[in-house]
mmCIF file of C-alpha atoms and ligand atoms in Angstrom:
data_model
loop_
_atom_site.group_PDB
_atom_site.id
_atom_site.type_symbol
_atom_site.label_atom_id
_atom_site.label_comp_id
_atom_site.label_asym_id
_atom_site.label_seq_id
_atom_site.Cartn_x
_atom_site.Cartn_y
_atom_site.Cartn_z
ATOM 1 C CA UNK T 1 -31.772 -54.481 -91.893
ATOM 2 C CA UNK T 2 -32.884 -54.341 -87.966
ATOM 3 C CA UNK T 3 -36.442 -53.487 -88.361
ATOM 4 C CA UNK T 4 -38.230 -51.316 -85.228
ATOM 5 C CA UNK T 5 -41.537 -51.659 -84.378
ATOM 6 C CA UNK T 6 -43.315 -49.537 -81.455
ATOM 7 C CA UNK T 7 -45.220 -51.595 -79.188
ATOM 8 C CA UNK T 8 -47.514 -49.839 -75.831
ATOM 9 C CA UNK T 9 -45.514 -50.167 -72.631
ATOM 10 C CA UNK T 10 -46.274 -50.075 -69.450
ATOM 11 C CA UNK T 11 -43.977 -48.204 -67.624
ATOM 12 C CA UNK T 12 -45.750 -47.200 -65.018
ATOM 13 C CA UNK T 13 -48.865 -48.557 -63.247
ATOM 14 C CA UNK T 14 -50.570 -45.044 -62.514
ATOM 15 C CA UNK T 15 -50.456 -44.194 -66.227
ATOM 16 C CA UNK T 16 -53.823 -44.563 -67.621
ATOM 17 C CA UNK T 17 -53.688 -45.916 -71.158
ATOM 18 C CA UNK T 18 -51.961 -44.330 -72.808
ATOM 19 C CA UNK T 19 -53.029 -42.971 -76.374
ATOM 20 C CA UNK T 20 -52.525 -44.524 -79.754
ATOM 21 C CA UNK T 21 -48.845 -44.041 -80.999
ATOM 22 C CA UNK T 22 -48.985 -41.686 -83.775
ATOM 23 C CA UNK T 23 -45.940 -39.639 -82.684
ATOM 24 C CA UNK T 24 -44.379 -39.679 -86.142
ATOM 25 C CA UNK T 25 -45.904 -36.645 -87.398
ATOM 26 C CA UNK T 26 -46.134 -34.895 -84.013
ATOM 27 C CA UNK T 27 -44.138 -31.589 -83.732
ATOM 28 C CA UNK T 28 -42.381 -30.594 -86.365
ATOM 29 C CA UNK T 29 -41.250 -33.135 -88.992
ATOM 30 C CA UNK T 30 -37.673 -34.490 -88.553
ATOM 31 C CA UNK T 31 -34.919 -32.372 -90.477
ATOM 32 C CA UNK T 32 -33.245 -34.113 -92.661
ATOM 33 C CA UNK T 33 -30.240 -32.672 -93.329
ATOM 34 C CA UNK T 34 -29.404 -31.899 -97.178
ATOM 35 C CA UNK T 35 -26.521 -33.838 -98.506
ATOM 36 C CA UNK T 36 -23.646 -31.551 -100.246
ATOM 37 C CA UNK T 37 -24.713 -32.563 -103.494
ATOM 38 C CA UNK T 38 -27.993 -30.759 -103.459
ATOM 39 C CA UNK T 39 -29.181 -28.456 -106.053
ATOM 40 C CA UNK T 40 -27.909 -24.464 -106.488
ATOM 41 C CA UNK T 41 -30.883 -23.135 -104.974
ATOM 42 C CA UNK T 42 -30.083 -25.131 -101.594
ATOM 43 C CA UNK T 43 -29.185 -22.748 -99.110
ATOM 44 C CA UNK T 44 -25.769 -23.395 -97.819
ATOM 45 C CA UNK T 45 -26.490 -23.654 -94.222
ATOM 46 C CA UNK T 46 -28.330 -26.641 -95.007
ATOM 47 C CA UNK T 47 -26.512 -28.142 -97.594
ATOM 48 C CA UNK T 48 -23.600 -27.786 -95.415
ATOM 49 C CA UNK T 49 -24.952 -29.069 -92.483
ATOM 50 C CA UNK T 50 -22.707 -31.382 -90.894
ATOM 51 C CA UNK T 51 -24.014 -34.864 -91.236
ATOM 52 C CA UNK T 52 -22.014 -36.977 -88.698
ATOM 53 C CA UNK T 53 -20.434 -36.043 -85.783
ATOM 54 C CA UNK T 54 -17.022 -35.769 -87.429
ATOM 55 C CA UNK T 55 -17.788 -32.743 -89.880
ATOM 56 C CA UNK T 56 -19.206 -30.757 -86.696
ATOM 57 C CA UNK T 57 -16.333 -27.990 -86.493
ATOM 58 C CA UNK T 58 -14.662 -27.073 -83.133
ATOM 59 C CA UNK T 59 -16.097 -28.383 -79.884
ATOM 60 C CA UNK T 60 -13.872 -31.169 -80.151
ATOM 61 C CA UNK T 61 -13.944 -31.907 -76.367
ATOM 62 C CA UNK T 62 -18.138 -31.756 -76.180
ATOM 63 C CA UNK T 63 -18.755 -33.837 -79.561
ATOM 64 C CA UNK T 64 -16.050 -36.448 -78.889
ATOM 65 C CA UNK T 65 -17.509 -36.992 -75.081
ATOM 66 C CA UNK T 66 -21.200 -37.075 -76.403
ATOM 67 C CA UNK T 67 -20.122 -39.050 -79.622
ATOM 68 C CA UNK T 68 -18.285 -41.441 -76.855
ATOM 69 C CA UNK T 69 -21.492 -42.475 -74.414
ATOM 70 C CA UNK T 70 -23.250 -42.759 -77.541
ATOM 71 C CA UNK T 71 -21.147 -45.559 -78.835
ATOM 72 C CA UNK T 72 -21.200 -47.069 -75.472
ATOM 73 C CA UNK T 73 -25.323 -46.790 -75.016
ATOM 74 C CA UNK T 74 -24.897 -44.335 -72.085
ATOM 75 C CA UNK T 75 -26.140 -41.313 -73.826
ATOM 76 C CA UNK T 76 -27.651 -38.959 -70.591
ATOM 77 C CA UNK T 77 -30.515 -36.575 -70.962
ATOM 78 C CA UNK T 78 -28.577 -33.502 -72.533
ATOM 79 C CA UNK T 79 -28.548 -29.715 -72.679
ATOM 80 C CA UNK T 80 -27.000 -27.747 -75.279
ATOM 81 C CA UNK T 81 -26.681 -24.047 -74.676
ATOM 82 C CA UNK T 82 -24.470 -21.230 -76.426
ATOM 83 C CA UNK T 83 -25.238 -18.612 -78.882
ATOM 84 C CA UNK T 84 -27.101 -19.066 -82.172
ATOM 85 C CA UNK T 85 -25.350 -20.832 -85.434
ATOM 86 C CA UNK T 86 -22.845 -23.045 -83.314
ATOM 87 C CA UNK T 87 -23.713 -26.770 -83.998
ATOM 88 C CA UNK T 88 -25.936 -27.458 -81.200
ATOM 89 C CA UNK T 89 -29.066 -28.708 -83.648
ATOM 90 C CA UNK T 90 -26.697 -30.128 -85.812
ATOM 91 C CA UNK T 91 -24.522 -32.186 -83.076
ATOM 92 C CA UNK T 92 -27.976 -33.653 -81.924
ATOM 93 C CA UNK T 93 -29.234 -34.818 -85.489
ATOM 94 C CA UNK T 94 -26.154 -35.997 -85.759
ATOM 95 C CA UNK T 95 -26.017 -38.427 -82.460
ATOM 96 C CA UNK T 96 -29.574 -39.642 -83.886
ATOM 97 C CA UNK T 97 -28.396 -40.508 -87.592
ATOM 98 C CA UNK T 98 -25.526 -42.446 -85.761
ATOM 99 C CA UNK T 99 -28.200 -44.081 -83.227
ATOM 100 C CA UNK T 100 -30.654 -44.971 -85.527
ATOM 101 C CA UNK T 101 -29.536 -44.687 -88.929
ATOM 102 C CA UNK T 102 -32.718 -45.254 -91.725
ATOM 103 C CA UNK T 103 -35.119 -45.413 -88.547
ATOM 104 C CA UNK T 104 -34.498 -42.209 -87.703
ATOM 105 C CA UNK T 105 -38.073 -40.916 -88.459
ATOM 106 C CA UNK T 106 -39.660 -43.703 -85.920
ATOM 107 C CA UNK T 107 -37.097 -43.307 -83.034
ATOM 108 C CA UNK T 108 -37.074 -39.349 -82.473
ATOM 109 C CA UNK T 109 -39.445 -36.934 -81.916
ATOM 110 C CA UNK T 110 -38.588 -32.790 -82.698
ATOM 111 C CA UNK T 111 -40.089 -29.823 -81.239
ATOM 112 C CA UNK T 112 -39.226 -26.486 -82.005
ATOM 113 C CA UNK T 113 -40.332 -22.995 -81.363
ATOM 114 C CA UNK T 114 -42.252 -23.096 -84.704
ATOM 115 C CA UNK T 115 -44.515 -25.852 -82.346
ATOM 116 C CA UNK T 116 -46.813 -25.160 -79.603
ATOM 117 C CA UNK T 117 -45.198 -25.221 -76.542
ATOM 118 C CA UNK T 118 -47.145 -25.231 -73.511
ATOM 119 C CA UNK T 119 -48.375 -27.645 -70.883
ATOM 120 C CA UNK T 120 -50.320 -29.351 -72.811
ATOM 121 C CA UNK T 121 -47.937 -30.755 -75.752
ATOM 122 C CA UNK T 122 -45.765 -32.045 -72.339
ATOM 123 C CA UNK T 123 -49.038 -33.811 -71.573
ATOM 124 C CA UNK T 124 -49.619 -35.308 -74.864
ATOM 125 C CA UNK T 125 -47.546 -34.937 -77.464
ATOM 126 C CA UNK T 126 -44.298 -35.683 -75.489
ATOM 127 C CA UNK T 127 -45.601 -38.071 -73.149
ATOM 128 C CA UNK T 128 -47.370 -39.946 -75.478
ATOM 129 C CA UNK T 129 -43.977 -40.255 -77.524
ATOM 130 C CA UNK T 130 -41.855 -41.199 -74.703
ATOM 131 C CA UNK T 131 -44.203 -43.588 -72.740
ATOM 132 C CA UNK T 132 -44.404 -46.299 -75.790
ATOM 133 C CA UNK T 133 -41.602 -48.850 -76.306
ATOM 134 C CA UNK T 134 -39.449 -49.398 -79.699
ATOM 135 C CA UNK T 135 -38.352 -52.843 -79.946
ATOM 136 C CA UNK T 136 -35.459 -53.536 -82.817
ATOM 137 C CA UNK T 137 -35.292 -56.082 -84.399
ATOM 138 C CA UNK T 138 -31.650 -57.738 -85.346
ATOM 139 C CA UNK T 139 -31.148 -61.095 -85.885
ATOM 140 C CA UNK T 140 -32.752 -63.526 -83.292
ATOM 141 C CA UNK T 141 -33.738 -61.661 -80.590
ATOM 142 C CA UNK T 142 -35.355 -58.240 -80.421
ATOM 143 C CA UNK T 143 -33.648 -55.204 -78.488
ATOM 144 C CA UNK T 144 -35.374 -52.410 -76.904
ATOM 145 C CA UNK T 145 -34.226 -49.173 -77.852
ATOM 146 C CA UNK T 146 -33.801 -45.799 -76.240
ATOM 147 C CA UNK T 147 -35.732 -43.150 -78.241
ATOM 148 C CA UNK T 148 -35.077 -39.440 -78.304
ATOM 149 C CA UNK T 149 -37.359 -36.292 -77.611
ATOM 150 C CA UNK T 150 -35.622 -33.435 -79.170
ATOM 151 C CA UNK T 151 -36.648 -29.742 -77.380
ATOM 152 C CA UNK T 152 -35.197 -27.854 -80.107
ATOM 153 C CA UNK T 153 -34.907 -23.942 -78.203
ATOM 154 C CA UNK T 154 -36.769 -25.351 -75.254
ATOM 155 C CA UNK T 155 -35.995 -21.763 -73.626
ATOM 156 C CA UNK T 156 -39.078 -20.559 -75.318
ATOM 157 C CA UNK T 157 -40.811 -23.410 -73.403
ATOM 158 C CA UNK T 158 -43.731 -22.258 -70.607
ATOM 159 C CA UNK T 159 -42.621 -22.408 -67.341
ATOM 160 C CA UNK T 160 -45.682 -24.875 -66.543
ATOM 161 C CA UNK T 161 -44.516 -27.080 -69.243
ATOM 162 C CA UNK T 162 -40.624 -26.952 -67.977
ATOM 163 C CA UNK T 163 -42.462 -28.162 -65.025
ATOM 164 C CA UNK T 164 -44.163 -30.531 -66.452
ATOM 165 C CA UNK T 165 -41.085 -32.293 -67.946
ATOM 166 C CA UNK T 166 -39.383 -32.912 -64.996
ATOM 167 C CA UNK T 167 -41.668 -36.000 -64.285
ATOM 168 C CA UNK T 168 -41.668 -36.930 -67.794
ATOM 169 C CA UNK T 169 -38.267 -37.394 -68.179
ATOM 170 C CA UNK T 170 -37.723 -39.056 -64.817
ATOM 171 C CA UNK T 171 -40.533 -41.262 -65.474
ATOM 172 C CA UNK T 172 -39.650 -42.740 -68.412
ATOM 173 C CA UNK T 173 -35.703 -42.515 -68.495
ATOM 174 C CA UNK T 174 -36.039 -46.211 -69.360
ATOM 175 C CA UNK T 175 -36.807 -45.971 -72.684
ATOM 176 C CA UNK T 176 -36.665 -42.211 -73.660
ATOM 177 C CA UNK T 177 -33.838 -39.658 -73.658
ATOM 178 C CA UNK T 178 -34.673 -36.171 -73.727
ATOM 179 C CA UNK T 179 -32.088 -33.206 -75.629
ATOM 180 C CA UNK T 180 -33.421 -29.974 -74.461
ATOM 181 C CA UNK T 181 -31.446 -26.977 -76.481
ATOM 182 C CA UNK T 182 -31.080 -23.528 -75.810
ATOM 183 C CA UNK T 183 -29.527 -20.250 -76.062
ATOM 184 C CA UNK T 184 -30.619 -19.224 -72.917
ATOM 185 C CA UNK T 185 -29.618 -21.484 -70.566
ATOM 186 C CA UNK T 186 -30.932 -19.322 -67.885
ATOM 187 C CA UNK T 187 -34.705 -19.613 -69.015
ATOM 188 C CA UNK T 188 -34.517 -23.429 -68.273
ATOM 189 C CA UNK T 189 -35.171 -24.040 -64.840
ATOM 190 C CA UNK T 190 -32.837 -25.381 -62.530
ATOM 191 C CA UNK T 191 -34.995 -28.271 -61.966
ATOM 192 C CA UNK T 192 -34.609 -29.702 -65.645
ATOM 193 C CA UNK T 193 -31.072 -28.286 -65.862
ATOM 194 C CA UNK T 194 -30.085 -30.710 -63.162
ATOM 195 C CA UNK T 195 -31.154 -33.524 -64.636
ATOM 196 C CA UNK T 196 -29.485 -33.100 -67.592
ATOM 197 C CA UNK T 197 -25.790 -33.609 -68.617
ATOM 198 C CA UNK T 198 -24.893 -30.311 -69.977
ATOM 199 C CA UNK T 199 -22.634 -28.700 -72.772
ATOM 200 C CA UNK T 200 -21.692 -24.820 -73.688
ATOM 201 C CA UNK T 201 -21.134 -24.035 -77.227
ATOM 202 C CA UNK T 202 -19.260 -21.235 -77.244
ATOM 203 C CA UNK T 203 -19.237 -19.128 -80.501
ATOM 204 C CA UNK T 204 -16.576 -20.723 -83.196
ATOM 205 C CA UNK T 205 -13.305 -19.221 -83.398
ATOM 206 C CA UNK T 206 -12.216 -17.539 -86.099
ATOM 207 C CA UNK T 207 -9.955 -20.350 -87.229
ATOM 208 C CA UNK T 208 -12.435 -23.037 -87.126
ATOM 209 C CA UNK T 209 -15.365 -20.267 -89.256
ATOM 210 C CA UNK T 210 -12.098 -20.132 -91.958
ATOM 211 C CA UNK T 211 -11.449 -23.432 -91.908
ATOM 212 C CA UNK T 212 -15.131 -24.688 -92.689
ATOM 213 C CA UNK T 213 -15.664 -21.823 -95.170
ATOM 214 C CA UNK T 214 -12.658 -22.799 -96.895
ATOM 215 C CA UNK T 215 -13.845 -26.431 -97.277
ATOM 216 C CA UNK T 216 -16.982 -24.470 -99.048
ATOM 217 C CA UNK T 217 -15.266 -22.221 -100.942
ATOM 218 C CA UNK T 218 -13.865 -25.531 -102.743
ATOM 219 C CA UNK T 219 -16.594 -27.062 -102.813
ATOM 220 C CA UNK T 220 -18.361 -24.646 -104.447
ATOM 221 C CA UNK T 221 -15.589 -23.200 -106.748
ATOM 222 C CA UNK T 222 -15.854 -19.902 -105.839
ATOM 223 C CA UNK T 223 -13.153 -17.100 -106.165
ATOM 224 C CA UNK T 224 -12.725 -15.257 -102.702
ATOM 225 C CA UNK T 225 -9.543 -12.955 -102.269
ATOM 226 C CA UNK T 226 -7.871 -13.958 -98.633
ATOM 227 C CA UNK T 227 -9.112 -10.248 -97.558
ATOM 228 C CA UNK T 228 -12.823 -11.044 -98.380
ATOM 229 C CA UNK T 229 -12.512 -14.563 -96.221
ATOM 230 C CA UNK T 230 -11.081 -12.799 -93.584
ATOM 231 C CA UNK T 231 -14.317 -10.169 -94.027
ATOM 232 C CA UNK T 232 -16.958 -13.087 -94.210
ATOM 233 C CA UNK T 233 -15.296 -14.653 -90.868
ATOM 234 C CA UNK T 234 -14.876 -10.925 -88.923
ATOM 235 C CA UNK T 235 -18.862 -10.661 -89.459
ATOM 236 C CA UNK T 236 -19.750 -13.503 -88.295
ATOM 237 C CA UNK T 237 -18.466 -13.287 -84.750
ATOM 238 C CA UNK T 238 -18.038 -17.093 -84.505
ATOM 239 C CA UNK T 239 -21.955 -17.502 -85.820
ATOM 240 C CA UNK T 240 -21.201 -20.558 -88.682
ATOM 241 C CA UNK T 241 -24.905 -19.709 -89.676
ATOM 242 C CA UNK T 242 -24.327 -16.456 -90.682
ATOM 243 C CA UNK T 243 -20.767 -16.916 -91.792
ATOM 244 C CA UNK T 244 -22.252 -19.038 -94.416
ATOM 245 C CA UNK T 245 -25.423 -16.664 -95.217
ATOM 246 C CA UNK T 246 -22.658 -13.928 -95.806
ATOM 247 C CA UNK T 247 -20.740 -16.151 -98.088
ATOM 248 C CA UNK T 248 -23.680 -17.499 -100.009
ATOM 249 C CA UNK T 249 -25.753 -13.746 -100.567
ATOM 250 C CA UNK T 250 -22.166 -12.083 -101.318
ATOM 251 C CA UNK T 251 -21.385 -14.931 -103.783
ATOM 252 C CA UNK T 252 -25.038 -14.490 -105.638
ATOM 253 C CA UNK T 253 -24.460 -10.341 -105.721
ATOM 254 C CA UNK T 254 -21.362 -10.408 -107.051
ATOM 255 C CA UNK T 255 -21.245 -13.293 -109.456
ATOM 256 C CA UNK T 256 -17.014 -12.484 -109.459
ATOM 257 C CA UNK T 257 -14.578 -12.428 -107.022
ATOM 258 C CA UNK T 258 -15.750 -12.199 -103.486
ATOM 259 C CA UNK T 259 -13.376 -8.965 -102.280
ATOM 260 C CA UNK T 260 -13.841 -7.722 -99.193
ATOM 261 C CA UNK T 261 -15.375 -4.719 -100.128
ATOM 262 C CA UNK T 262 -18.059 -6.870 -101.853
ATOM 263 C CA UNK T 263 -18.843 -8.759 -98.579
ATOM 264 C CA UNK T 264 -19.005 -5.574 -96.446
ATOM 265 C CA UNK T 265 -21.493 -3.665 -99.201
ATOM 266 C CA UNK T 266 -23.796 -6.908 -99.439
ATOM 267 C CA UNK T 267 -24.119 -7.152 -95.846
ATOM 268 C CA UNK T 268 -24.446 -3.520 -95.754
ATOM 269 C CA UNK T 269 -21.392 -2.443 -93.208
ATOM 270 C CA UNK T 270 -19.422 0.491 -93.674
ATOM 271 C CA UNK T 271 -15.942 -0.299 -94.588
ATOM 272 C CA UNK T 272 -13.195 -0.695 -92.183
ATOM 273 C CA UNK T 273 -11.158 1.939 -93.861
ATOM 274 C CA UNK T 274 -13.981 4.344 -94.059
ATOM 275 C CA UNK T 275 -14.384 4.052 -90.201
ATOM 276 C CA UNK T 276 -10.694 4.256 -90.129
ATOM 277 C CA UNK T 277 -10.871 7.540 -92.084
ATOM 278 C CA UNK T 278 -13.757 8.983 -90.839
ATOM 279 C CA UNK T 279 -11.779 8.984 -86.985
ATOM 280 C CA UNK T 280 -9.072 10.408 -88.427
ATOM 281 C CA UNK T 281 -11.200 13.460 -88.942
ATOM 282 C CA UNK T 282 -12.930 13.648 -85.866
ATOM 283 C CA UNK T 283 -9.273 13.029 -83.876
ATOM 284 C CA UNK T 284 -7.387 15.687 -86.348
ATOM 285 C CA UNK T 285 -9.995 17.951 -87.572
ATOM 286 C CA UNK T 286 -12.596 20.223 -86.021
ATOM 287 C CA UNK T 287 -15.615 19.307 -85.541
ATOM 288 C CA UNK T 288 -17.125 21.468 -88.162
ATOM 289 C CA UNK T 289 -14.762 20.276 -90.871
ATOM 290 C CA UNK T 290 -15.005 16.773 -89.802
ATOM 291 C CA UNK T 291 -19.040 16.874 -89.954
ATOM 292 C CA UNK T 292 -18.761 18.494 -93.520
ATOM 293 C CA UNK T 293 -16.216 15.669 -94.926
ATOM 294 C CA UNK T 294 -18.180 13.000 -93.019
ATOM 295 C CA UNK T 295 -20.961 14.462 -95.260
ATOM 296 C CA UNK T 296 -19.234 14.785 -98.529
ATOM 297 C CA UNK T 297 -18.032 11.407 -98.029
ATOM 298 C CA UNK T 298 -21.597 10.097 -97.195
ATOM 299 C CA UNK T 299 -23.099 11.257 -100.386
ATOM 300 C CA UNK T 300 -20.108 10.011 -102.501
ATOM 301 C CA UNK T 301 -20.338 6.585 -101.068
ATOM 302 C CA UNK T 302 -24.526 6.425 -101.545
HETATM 303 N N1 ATP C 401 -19.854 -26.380 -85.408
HETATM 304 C C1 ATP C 401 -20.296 -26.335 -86.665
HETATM 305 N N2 ATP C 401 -19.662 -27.029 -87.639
HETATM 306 C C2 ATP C 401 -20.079 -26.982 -88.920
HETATM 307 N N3 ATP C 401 -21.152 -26.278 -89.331
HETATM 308 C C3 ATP C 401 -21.814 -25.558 -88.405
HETATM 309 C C4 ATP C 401 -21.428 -25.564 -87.037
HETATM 310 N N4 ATP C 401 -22.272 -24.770 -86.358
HETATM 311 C C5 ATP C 401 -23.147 -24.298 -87.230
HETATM 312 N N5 ATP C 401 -22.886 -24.763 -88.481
HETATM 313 C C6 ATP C 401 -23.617 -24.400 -89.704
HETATM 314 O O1 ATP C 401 -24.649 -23.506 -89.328
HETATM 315 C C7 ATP C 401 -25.933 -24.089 -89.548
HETATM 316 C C8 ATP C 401 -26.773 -23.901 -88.321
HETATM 317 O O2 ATP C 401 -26.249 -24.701 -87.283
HETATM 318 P P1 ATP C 401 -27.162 -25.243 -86.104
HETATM 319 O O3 ATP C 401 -28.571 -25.316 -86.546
HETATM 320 O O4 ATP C 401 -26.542 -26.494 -85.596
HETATM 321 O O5 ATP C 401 -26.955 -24.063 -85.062
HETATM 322 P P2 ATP C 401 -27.552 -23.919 -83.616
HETATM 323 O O6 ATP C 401 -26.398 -23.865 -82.663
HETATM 324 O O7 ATP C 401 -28.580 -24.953 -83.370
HETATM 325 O O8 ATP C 401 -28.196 -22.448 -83.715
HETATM 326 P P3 ATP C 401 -29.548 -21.868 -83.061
HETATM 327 O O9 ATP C 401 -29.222 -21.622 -81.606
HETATM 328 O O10 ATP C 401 -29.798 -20.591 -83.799
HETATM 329 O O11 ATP C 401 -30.626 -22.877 -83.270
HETATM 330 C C9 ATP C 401 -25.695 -25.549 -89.879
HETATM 331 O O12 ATP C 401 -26.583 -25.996 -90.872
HETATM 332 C C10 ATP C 401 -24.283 -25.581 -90.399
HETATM 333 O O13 ATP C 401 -24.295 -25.335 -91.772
HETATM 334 MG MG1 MG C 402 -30.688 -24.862 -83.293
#
């Protein structure tokens, strides 16, 4: 197996030297994402986790270009921006399990808003990270290899620090690729957004939340009536995260089948033929009559 070793490099002569490599346990530790044959107490988002580029769901065009230049070694500095819960973590620890396979803990270094995030971590942490060399080595000769400084929602990055980057990664683009991600695409300034390649992921459609939950429904072995899917995927607005968080909590509250009544109590909606009753009254009745069945209705239901 190709072994990597990180070795000091000098990639620039008005660098003074740089510090120790310790970047391993900088930021937060690598996820590694949970097989599906993890334990019952696993939450599903992670369990479920798409673990190559393949299982990512929709996005075909964005995940086959980005799982394209990584095949061919061209893999540019990326952005990934959309709404919460649409692959844009996973797609990225994806492309790094298919780039670096068991070295992934040496070759890839994760910050997220859970680390500090200012100036100084662009100074040190990151720099530090992306200013050493990894050499791999596979048979008689030793490759360099690019490594990867994942800004995991980089929107809640200083504006000094955004700053700060845009030397970084121009400086050492030789060995390092940066992945900024976001859901606000507009709090990354335009600066860094130009020098990255960037992506939208838009929230899932419906067909593609079904489609997924349906390959966890089997999975699982649960017992969901087609009305309660089609209540787990209406709630989620295209949010695969919470799709699955609706799934999982209705699944442990009702221990039976998952109706769509269940799903909309758990999660604490009203139900759509409530609201479909309730303007019935305030279209047909007055509004004194209305406010007293709305009422009666209210109490019956609590
Ligand atoms: N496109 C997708 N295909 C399959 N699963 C998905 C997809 N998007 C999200 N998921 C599920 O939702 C979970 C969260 O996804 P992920 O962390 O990639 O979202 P994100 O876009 O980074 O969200 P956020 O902006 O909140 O960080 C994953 O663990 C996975 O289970
Ligand atoms: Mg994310």
């Amino acid at each position: 197996m190709a072994e990597v070793i990180t070795v000091m490099d000098i990639d620039d002569d008005n660098n003074p030297s740089p510090k120790p490599n310790n970047n391993n346990n900088m930021g937060k530790n690598v996820v590694v994402a949970a097989a599906p044959s993890q334990g019952k107490a696993t939450p599903w988002v992670e369990k479920y986790r798409p673990q190559s580029l393949a299982d990512v769901a929709a996005h075909r065009d964005i995940v086959d270009t980005i799982d394209r230049l990584t095949s061919e070694n061209r893999l540019p500095h990326l952005l990934l921006y959309g709404p919460p819960g649409t692959g844009k973590t996973s797609t990225i620890l994806a492309v790094a399990r298919k780039l670096y396979g068991a070295q992934y803990h040496n070759m890839i270094l994760e910050l997220n808003a859970s680390d500090d995030r200012g100036i100084d971590v662009v100074r040190q942490q990151i720099q530090d990270f992306a200013s050493t060399q990894s050499f791999s080595f596979g048979g008689d000769s030793a490759k360099s290899s690019v490594k990867l400084v994942l800004l995991d929602e980089a929107d809640a990055m200083t504006k000094d620090a955004q700053f700060a980057l845009r030397r970084v990664i121009e400086k050492y683009t030789r060995n390092t690729r940066f992945s900024l991600i976001c859901n606000h695409v507009n709090k990354i300034i335009p600066a860094l957004q130009s020098r990255c390649t960037r992506f939208r992921f838009a929230p899932l459609e419906e067909f593609h939340v079904s489609e997924r939950l349906k390959h966890v429904i089997e999975t699982e072995g649960l017992d969901v009536s087609e009305s309660g899917l089609a209540a787990v995927v209406r709630l989620s607005n295209g949010d695969m995260r919470k799709a699955l968080n609706i799934l999982q909590s209705t699944h442990m509250a009702s221990q039976q089948q998952i109706t769509e009544e269940a799903v909309y109590l758990c999660t604490g909606n009203p139900l759509p033929k409530d609201i479909e009753q309730i303007s019935y009254w305030l279209l047909n009745e007055s509004f004194a009559e209305s406010f007293k069945r709305i009422q009666l209705s209210y109490l019956f239901i609590c």
